[in-house]
mmCIF file of C-alpha atoms in Angstrom:
data_model
loop_
_atom_site.group_PDB
_atom_site.id
_atom_site.type_symbol
_atom_site.label_atom_id
_atom_site.label_comp_id
_atom_site.label_asym_id
_atom_site.label_seq_id
_atom_site.Cartn_x
_atom_site.Cartn_y
_atom_site.Cartn_z
ATOM 1 C CA MET A 1 -0.005 -0.002 0.060
ATOM 2 C CA LYS A 2 2.637 2.470 1.119
ATOM 3 C CA LYS A 3 4.321 1.502 -2.236
ATOM 4 C CA THR A 4 1.399 2.489 -4.519
ATOM 5 C CA THR A 5 0.872 5.608 -2.903
ATOM 6 C CA GLN A 6 4.587 6.529 -3.700
ATOM 7 C CA LEU A 7 3.952 5.306 -6.963
ATOM 8 C CA LEU A 8 0.612 8.038 -7.379
ATOM 9 C CA SER A 9 3.054 10.629 -5.399
ATOM 10 C CA VAL A 10 5.975 10.102 -8.467
ATOM 11 C CA LEU A 11 3.424 9.877 -11.144
ATOM 12 C CA ALA A 12 1.696 13.137 -9.789
ATOM 13 C CA GLY A 13 4.758 15.559 -9.448
ATOM 14 C CA ALA A 14 5.766 14.621 -12.979
ATOM 15 C CA ALA A 15 2.673 15.193 -14.472
ATOM 16 C CA ILE A 16 2.521 18.981 -12.625
ATOM 17 C CA LEU A 17 6.340 18.674 -13.870
ATOM 18 C CA SER A 18 4.983 18.625 -17.230
ATOM 19 C CA ALA A 19 2.105 20.845 -16.617
ATOM 20 C CA SER A 20 4.258 23.736 -15.814
ATOM 21 C CA ALA A 21 6.741 22.658 -18.354
ATOM 22 C CA ALA A 22 4.119 23.265 -21.345
ATOM 23 C CA THR A 23 2.576 26.067 -19.824
ATOM 24 C CA ALA A 24 6.269 27.662 -19.507
ATOM 25 C CA ALA A 25 7.005 26.964 -23.400
ATOM 26 C CA ASP A 26 3.354 27.671 -25.197
ATOM 27 C CA LYS A 27 1.190 31.079 -23.083
ATOM 28 C CA PHE A 28 -1.507 32.835 -23.618
ATOM 29 C CA VAL A 29 -0.789 36.365 -25.637
ATOM 30 C CA LEU A 30 -2.694 39.022 -25.127
ATOM 31 C CA LEU A 31 -2.463 41.504 -28.539
ATOM 32 C CA PRO A 32 0.178 39.563 -30.354
ATOM 33 C CA ILE A 33 0.269 41.861 -33.041
ATOM 34 C CA PHE A 34 1.973 44.236 -30.860
ATOM 35 C CA THR A 35 3.093 42.377 -28.578
ATOM 36 C CA ASP A 36 4.605 38.521 -30.215
ATOM 37 C CA PRO A 37 7.489 39.470 -33.143
ATOM 38 C CA ASP A 38 6.965 36.611 -34.707
ATOM 39 C CA TRP A 39 3.202 36.832 -35.160
ATOM 40 C CA LYS A 40 2.019 36.507 -38.331
ATOM 41 C CA ALA A 41 -1.795 37.562 -40.112
ATOM 42 C CA ASN A 42 -1.782 33.777 -42.266
ATOM 43 C CA ILE A 43 -4.795 35.093 -44.475
ATOM 44 C CA GLU A 44 -6.944 33.091 -46.068
ATOM 45 C CA LEU A 45 -9.000 33.601 -49.221
ATOM 46 C CA ALA A 46 -11.694 31.693 -50.362
ATOM 47 C CA ALA A 47 -15.000 31.649 -52.406
ATOM 48 C CA VAL A 48 -18.139 29.633 -50.688
ATOM 49 C CA GLY A 49 -20.677 28.444 -51.756
ATOM 50 C CA GLY A 50 -24.177 25.980 -51.091
ATOM 51 C CA THR A 51 -27.521 25.877 -49.946
ATOM 52 C CA MET A 52 -29.961 28.799 -47.248
ATOM 53 C CA ASN A 53 -32.566 27.448 -46.116
ATOM 54 C CA PHE A 54 -34.933 29.392 -44.044
ATOM 55 C CA ASP A 55 -36.728 28.056 -40.631
ATOM 56 C CA ASN A 56 -40.098 30.737 -42.698
ATOM 57 C CA GLY A 57 -41.778 27.918 -45.610
ATOM 58 C CA SER A 58 -43.373 31.296 -47.575
ATOM 59 C CA VAL A 59 -39.051 32.118 -48.146
ATOM 60 C CA LYS A 60 -38.128 30.329 -50.457
ATOM 61 C CA ASP A 61 -34.405 27.718 -50.252
ATOM 62 C CA ASP A 62 -31.814 28.167 -52.788
ATOM 63 C CA TYR A 63 -27.884 28.907 -53.343
ATOM 64 C CA ASN A 64 -26.012 31.052 -51.225
ATOM 65 C CA TYR A 65 -22.930 32.475 -52.048
ATOM 66 C CA GLY A 66 -19.635 34.981 -51.855
ATOM 67 C CA LEU A 67 -16.843 35.588 -50.143
ATOM 68 C CA GLN A 68 -15.257 34.888 -46.979
ATOM 69 C CA PHE A 69 -11.908 36.655 -45.441
ATOM 70 C CA SER A 70 -10.195 34.580 -42.353
ATOM 71 C CA PHE A 71 -6.389 34.988 -40.595
ATOM 72 C CA ASP A 72 -5.452 34.460 -36.944
ATOM 73 C CA CYS A 73 -6.139 36.193 -34.370
ATOM 74 C CA PRO A 74 -5.147 39.111 -33.254
ATOM 75 C CA VAL A 75 -6.497 40.332 -29.784
ATOM 76 C CA PHE A 76 -4.860 36.822 -28.513
ATOM 77 C CA THR A 77 -3.113 34.291 -29.129
ATOM 78 C CA LEU A 78 -4.335 30.485 -26.844
ATOM 79 C CA PRO A 79 -1.600 28.211 -25.604
ATOM 80 C CA GLY A 80 -1.087 25.193 -27.265
ATOM 81 C CA ASP A 81 -1.058 24.127 -31.351
ATOM 82 C CA ASN A 82 -4.533 25.385 -31.735
ATOM 83 C CA LEU A 83 -6.117 29.096 -33.738
ATOM 84 C CA LEU A 84 -8.228 30.929 -33.425
ATOM 85 C CA ARG A 85 -9.402 32.896 -35.792
ATOM 86 C CA GLN A 86 -11.400 35.491 -37.205
ATOM 87 C CA GLN A 87 -13.723 34.608 -39.910
ATOM 88 C CA LEU A 88 -14.813 37.438 -41.931
ATOM 89 C CA SER A 89 -17.613 36.671 -44.762
ATOM 90 C CA LEU A 90 -20.303 38.610 -47.458
ATOM 91 C CA SER A 91 -22.543 36.374 -48.780
ATOM 92 C CA ARG A 92 -25.914 36.437 -51.441
ATOM 93 C CA TYR A 93 -29.466 35.155 -51.586
ATOM 94 C CA ASP A 94 -31.526 36.226 -54.987
ATOM 95 C CA LYS A 95 -34.676 33.758 -54.941
ATOM 96 C CA ASN A 96 -38.550 35.303 -56.329
ATOM 97 C CA ASP A 97 -37.715 39.173 -56.636
ATOM 98 C CA VAL A 98 -36.248 38.669 -52.392
ATOM 99 C CA THR A 99 -32.460 39.328 -52.306
ATOM 100 C CA ILE A 100 -30.236 39.050 -49.025
ATOM 101 C CA THR A 101 -26.758 40.437 -48.825
ATOM 102 C CA ALA A 102 -24.992 38.836 -45.473
ATOM 103 C CA ILE A 103 -22.197 40.378 -44.118
ATOM 104 C CA GLU A 104 -20.565 37.673 -41.119
ATOM 105 C CA MET A 105 -17.722 37.852 -38.563
ATOM 106 C CA ASN A 106 -16.879 34.541 -36.838
ATOM 107 C CA PRO A 107 -13.968 34.061 -35.002
ATOM 108 C CA TYR A 108 -13.491 29.822 -35.034
ATOM 109 C CA TYR A 109 -11.436 28.305 -32.482
ATOM 110 C CA PHE A 110 -9.764 25.102 -34.637
ATOM 111 C CA ILE A 111 -8.313 21.506 -33.869
ATOM 112 C CA HIS A 112 -5.707 20.002 -35.500
ATOM 113 C CA PHE A 113 -6.487 15.716 -35.927
ATOM 114 C CA THR A 114 -3.872 16.066 -38.956
ATOM 115 C CA LYS A 115 -1.315 18.724 -40.110
ATOM 116 C CA ASN A 116 -3.636 19.187 -43.421
ATOM 117 C CA LEU A 117 -7.015 18.520 -41.648
ATOM 118 C CA VAL A 118 -8.475 20.485 -39.046
ATOM 119 C CA LEU A 119 -12.157 21.136 -36.820
ATOM 120 C CA GLY A 120 -13.722 24.629 -36.277
ATOM 121 C CA PHE A 121 -16.398 26.457 -34.250
ATOM 122 C CA GLY A 122 -17.537 28.871 -32.780
ATOM 123 C CA PRO A 123 -20.289 31.539 -32.514
ATOM 124 C CA GLY A 124 -20.697 34.917 -34.711
ATOM 125 C CA ILE A 125 -22.121 38.236 -35.590
ATOM 126 C CA GLY A 126 -23.592 40.119 -38.164
ATOM 127 C CA ALA A 127 -26.069 41.422 -40.283
ATOM 128 C CA MET A 128 -27.932 41.340 -43.225
ATOM 129 C CA TYR A 129 -28.836 43.336 -45.664
ATOM 130 C CA THR A 130 -32.496 42.292 -46.986
ATOM 131 C CA GLU A 131 -34.519 43.886 -50.256
ATOM 132 C CA TYR A 132 -38.325 42.649 -50.574
ATOM 133 C CA PRO A 133 -41.232 43.406 -52.751
ATOM 134 C CA VAL A 134 -43.914 44.558 -51.297
ATOM 135 C CA THR A 135 -47.905 45.080 -53.204
ATOM 136 C CA THR A 136 -49.551 48.140 -52.409
ATOM 137 C CA THR A 137 -53.626 47.815 -53.891
ATOM 138 C CA THR A 138 -55.658 51.028 -53.918
ATOM 139 C CA GLY A 139 -59.300 51.253 -53.014
ATOM 140 C CA GLY A 140 -62.134 52.958 -55.662
ATOM 141 C CA LEU A 141 -64.134 52.071 -58.425
ATOM 142 C CA PHE A 142 -61.111 50.686 -60.314
ATOM 143 C CA PRO A 143 -58.732 49.723 -57.635
ATOM 144 C CA THR A 144 -55.339 49.524 -58.524
ATOM 145 C CA THR A 145 -51.858 47.133 -57.421
ATOM 146 C CA SER A 146 -48.204 48.242 -57.727
ATOM 147 C CA THR A 147 -45.469 46.678 -56.055
ATOM 148 C CA ASP A 148 -42.440 48.367 -54.843
ATOM 149 C CA THR A 149 -38.861 47.258 -53.238
ATOM 150 C CA GLN A 150 -38.007 48.152 -49.813
ATOM 151 C CA ASN A 151 -35.236 47.587 -48.057
ATOM 152 C CA ASP A 152 -34.196 46.400 -44.187
ATOM 153 C CA TRP A 153 -31.422 45.338 -41.909
ATOM 154 C CA LEU A 154 -31.242 42.965 -39.854
ATOM 155 C CA PHE A 155 -28.756 41.633 -37.661
ATOM 156 C CA THR A 156 -27.739 38.297 -36.501
ATOM 157 C CA LEU A 157 -25.934 35.774 -34.336
ATOM 158 C CA GLN A 158 -24.406 32.671 -35.528
ATOM 159 C CA ALA A 159 -23.120 29.191 -34.325
ATOM 160 C CA GLY A 160 -21.151 27.331 -36.628
ATOM 161 C CA ALA A 161 -18.906 24.691 -37.578
ATOM 162 C CA GLY A 162 -16.538 23.159 -40.551
ATOM 163 C CA LEU A 163 -14.553 21.093 -41.983
ATOM 164 C CA LYS A 164 -10.792 22.499 -43.975
ATOM 165 C CA TYR A 165 -8.164 20.409 -45.963
ATOM 166 C CA TYR A 166 -4.977 22.137 -46.862
ATOM 167 C CA MET A 167 -2.959 20.901 -49.950
ATOM 168 C CA GLY A 168 -0.358 23.686 -49.594
ATOM 169 C CA SER A 169 -1.083 26.239 -50.098
ATOM 170 C CA PHE A 170 -4.269 25.757 -52.050
ATOM 171 C CA LEU A 171 -7.621 24.801 -49.819
ATOM 172 C CA ALA A 172 -11.363 23.402 -50.156
ATOM 173 C CA GLY A 173 -13.872 22.873 -46.761
ATOM 174 C CA VAL A 174 -16.782 22.940 -45.688
ATOM 175 C CA ASP A 175 -19.345 24.847 -42.828
ATOM 176 C CA ILE A 176 -22.383 24.092 -41.652
ATOM 177 C CA ARG A 177 -23.763 27.236 -39.984
ATOM 178 C CA ARG A 178 -27.500 27.392 -38.047
ATOM 179 C CA THR A 179 -27.878 31.645 -38.045
ATOM 180 C CA TRP A 180 -31.106 33.829 -36.336
ATOM 181 C CA THR A 181 -31.881 37.419 -37.391
ATOM 182 C CA THR A 182 -34.426 39.871 -35.817
ATOM 183 C CA GLU A 183 -37.959 40.327 -36.366
ATOM 184 C CA ASN A 184 -39.101 42.714 -39.068
ATOM 185 C CA ASP A 185 -42.505 43.484 -40.516
ATOM 186 C CA PHE A 186 -41.439 43.361 -43.982
ATOM 187 C CA GLY A 187 -44.165 45.089 -45.171
ATOM 188 C CA GLY A 188 -47.314 43.168 -43.530
ATOM 189 C CA THR A 189 -48.817 43.470 -39.836
ATOM 190 C CA LYS A 190 -46.940 40.669 -39.032
ATOM 191 C CA LYS A 191 -42.717 40.618 -37.390
ATOM 192 C CA TYR A 192 -41.474 37.094 -39.426
ATOM 193 C CA SER A 193 -37.741 35.809 -38.787
ATOM 194 C CA LEU A 194 -35.517 35.406 -41.335
ATOM 195 C CA ASP A 195 -33.197 32.140 -38.972
ATOM 196 C CA ASN A 196 -31.841 30.455 -41.787
ATOM 197 C CA LEU A 197 -29.764 26.822 -42.047
ATOM 198 C CA ARG A 198 -26.590 27.118 -44.377
ATOM 199 C CA THR A 199 -24.894 24.260 -45.751
ATOM 200 C CA LEU A 200 -21.146 26.049 -47.934
ATOM 201 C CA LEU A 201 -18.978 24.622 -49.303
ATOM 202 C CA LYS A 202 -15.608 26.523 -49.765
ATOM 203 C CA VAL A 203 -12.236 26.431 -52.137
ATOM 204 C CA GLY A 204 -9.234 29.143 -51.234
ATOM 205 C CA TYR A 205 -5.937 29.894 -51.231
ATOM 206 C CA ARG A 206 -3.463 30.618 -48.032
ATOM 207 C CA PHE A 207 -0.529 33.559 -48.730
#
């Protein structure tokens, strides 16, 4: 029993020393863009495209496409081999005279499965500029109907995850992203959201 206790004590001490050594070798860095001379942005630019599926059945599901610009987080660096990267996206949806332009910022935490394969996940914030038709009927003996285009901004929250595979400087991947939006009446009397789920493929280049 005494030998077992001594062995456990030795193992615990070794674990503490290993953890201390790891912490000393790789630590949290605040504002690495200013404080770490070895910090690099590792910029990536990718084309993205996929499907946009709305919770509201009145809005037709269709294709969504755009660009994504990403770089290592300049605010802080986390300990370990995994990375926190900022992703800025601009995407477009256009169906049945409804167009949605989405601007998003998604910080993702990336875990390395292998040297070339990574899994990322994280939250996001953004805005959607929405243009939509509004039909107005004028009464009287001979009523007339006219259609105008109106627009509104909706603020958004996101949660997503995705895989990326690197082939030298080139990359390919897939993202699944859930988006919740603020509500709007869209020219009517009842308010609706444009909550949606997107599945996006991406191809890009790492500079």
